[in-house]
Tab-separated table of C-alpha atoms in Angstrom:
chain	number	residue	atom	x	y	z
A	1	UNK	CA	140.341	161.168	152.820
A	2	UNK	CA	141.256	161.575	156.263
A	3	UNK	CA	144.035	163.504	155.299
A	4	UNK	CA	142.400	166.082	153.743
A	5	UNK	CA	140.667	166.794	157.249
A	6	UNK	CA	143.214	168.964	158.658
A	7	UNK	CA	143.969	171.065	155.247
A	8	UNK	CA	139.574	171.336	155.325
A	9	UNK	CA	139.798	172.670	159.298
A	10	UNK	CA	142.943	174.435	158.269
A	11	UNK	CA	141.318	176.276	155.168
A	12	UNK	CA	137.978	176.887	157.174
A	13	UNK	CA	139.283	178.560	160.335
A	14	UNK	CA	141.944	180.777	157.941
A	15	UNK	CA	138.665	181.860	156.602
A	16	UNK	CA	136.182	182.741	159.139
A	17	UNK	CA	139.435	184.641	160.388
A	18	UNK	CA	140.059	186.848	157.423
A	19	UNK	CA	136.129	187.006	157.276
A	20	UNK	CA	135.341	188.615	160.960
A	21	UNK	CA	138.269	190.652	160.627
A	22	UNK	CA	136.663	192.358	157.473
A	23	UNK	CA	133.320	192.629	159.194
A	24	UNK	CA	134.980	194.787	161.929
A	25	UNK	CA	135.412	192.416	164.563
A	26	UNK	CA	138.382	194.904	166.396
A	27	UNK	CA	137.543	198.272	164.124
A	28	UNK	CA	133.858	198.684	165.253
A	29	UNK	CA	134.868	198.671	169.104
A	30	UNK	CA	138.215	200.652	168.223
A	31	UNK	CA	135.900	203.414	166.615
A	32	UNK	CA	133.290	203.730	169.686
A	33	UNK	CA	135.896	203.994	171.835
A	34	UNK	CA	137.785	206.904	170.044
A	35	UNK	CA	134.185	208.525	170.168
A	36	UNK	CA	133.890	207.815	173.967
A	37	UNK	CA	137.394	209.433	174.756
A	38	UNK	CA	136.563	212.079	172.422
A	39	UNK	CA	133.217	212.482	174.245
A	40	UNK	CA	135.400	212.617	177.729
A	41	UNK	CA	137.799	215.472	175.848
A	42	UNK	CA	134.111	217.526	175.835
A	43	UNK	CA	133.681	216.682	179.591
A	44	UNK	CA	137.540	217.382	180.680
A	45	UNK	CA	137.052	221.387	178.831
A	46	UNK	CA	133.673	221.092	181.007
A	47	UNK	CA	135.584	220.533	183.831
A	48	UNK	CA	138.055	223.552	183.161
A	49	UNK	CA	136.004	226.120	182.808
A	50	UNK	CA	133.937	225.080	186.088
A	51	UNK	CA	137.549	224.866	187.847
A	52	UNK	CA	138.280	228.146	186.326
A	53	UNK	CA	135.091	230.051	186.869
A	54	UNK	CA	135.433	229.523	190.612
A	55	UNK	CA	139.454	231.233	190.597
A	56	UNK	CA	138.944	234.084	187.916
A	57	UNK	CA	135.222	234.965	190.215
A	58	UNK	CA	137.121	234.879	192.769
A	59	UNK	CA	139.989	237.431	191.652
A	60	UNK	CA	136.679	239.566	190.104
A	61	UNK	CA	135.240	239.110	193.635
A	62	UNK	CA	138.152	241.462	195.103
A	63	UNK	CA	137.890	244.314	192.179
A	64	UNK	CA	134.162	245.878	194.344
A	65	UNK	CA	130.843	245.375	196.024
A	66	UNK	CA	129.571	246.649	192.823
A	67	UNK	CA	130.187	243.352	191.213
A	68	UNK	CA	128.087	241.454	193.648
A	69	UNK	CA	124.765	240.672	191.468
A	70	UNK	CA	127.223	239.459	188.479
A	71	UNK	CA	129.463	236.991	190.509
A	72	UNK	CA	125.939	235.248	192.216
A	73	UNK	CA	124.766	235.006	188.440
A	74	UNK	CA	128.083	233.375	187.164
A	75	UNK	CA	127.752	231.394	189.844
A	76	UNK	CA	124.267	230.210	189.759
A	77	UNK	CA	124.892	229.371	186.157
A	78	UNK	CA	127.719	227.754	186.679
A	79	UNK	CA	126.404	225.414	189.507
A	80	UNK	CA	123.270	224.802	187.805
A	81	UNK	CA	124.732	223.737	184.119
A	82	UNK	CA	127.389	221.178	187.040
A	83	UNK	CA	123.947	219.726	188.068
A	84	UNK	CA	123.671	217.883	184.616
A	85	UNK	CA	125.449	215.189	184.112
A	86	UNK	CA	126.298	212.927	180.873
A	87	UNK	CA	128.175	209.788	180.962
A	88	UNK	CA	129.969	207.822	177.804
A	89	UNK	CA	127.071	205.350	177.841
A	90	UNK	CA	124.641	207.653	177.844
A	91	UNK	CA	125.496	209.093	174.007
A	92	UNK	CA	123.166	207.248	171.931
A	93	UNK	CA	120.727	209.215	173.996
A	94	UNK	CA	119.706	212.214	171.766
A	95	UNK	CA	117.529	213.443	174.771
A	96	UNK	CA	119.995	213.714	177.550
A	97	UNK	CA	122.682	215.192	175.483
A	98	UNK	CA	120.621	217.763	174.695
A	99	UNK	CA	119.741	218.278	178.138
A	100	UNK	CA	123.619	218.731	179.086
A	101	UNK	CA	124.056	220.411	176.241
A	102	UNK	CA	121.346	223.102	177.168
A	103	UNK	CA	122.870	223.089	180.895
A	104	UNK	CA	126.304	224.020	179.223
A	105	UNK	CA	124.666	227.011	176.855
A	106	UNK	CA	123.214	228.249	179.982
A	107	UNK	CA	126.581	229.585	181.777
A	108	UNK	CA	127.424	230.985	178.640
A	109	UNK	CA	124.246	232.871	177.819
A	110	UNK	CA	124.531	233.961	181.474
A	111	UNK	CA	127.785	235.608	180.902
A	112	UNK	CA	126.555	237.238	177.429
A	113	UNK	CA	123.980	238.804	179.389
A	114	UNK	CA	125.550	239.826	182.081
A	115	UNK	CA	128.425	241.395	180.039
A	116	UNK	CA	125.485	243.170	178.357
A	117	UNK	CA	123.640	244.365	181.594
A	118	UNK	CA	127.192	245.926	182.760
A	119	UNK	CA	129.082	247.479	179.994
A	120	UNK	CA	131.171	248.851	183.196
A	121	UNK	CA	133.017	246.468	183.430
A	122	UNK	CA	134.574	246.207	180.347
A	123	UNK	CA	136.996	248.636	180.756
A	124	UNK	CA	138.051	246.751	184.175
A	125	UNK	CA	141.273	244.957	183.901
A	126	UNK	CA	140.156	241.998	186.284
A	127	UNK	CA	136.970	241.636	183.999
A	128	UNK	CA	138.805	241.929	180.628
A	129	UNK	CA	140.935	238.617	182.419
A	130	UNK	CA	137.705	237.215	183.119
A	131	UNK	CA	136.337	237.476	179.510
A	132	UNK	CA	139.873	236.372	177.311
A	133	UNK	CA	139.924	233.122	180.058
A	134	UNK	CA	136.522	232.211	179.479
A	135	UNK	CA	136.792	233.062	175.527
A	136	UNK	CA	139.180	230.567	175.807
A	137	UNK	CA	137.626	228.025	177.462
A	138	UNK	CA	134.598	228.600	175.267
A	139	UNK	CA	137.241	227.944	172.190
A	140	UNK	CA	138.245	225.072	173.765
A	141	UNK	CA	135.257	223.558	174.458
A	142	UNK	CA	134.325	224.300	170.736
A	143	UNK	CA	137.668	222.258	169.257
A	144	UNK	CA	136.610	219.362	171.754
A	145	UNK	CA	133.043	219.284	170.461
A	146	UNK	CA	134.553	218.594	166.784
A	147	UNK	CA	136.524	216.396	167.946
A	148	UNK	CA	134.085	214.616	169.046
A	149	UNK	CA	131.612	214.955	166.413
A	150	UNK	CA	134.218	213.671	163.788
A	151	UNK	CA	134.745	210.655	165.738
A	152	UNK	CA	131.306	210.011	166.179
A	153	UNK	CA	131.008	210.267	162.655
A	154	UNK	CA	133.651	208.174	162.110
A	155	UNK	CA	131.774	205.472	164.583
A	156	UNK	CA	128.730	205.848	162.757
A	157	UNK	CA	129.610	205.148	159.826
A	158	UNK	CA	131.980	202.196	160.169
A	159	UNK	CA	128.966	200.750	161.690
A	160	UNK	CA	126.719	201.175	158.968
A	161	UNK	CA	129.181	200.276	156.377
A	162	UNK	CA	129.913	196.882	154.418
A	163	UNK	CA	131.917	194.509	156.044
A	164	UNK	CA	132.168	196.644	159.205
A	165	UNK	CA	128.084	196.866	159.854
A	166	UNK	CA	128.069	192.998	159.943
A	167	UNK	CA	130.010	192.325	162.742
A	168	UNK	CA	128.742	195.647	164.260
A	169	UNK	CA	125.388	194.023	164.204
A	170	UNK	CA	126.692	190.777	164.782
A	171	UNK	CA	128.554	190.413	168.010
A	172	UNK	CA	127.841	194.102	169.275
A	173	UNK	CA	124.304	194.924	168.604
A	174	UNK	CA	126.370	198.477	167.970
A	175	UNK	CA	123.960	201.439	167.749
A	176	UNK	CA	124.622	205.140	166.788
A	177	UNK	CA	125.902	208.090	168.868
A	178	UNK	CA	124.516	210.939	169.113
A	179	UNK	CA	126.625	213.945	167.764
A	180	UNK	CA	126.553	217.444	169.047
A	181	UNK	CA	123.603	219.491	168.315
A	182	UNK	CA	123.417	223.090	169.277
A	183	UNK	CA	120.607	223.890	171.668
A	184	UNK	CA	120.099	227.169	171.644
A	185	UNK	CA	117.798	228.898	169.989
A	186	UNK	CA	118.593	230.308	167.016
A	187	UNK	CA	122.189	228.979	167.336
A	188	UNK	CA	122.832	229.131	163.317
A	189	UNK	CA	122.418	232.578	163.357
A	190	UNK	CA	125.394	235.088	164.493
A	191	UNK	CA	124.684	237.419	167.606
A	192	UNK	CA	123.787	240.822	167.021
A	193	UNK	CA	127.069	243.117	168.824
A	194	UNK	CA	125.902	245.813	170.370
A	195	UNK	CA	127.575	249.064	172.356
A	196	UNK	CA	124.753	250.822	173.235
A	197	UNK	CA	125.511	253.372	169.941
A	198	UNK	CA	122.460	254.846	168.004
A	199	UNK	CA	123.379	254.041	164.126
């Protein structure tokens, strides 16, 4: 009898082995991370654009007085959506990634308008600089924010999924994150180009 003891103990902790490892034990915290460094990818392209506001402004700046009003705008907006801030343990907040979200829209709005309120500039070469950089970062931005929306999905549903959700529940108390949501209004719906022509 005794002998059977250490094939019992054996057989017991080959099985509670195999058995956490299908309920997620290292894939549930492998998959929130992934969605964490995605989120960071969103917050780097952040980053960019207000490091490269500041420099192409700046080279704008030099092309007249005339451009005074739009640089203190881009500027304003710029500073204002940096005021927000949204850390990787702050995404199962739906709330306050809307709120950074809505911060973020802002310097872009900002910049639709103003390129609206000074068709002037278009034909500048500084300006047309200005617009292909930040049409960039906007693009960029944009691939990050899949990114990270695809790994969040990828999160979510590993942790509501059979085995993973057990040990997700289990030794993590794992919860969902929140994807990116457009805040704008009327996001869905494509903007309206305009160039001042009568149809």
């Amino acid at each position: 009898m005794s002998s059977l003891r250490p094939v019992a103990a054996f057989a017991l902790a080959a099985t509670a082995s195999v058995s956490l490892a299908g309920c997620g034990i290292n894939s549930v915290p492998t998959a929130e991370e992934n969605a964490k460094a995605r989120w960071a990818d969103v917050q780097n392209q952040y980053q960019r654009r207000a490091d490269l506001i500041p420099n192409l402004v700046a080279t704008v700046k030099a092309a007249g007085a005339q451009e005074k009003d739009i640089l203190v705008q881009v500027t304003q907006a710029r500073a204002s959506a940096n005021q927000v801030k949204l850390s990787g343990d702050q995404l199962t907040d739906p709330a306050k990634v809307q709120q950074f979200e809505r911060a973020q829209n802002n310097v872009t709005m900002s910049l639709q308008r103003l390129q609206e309120a000074y068709p002037e500039l278009k034909s500048q070469g500084n300006y047309t600089t200005l617009m292909s950089q930040l049409e960039g970062t906007e693009n960029r931005i944009t691939i990050a924010r899949q990114d990270y929306n695809n790994a969040v999905q990828a999160y979510n549903t590993r942790i509501r999924t059979f085995p993973d959700a057990v040990g997700a529940k289990i030794f993590y108390g794992a919860k969902p994150l929140t994807p990116f949501a457009a805040t704008a209004p009327n996001a869905q719906n494509a903007p309206t180009v305009n160039f001042g022509n009568a149809s």
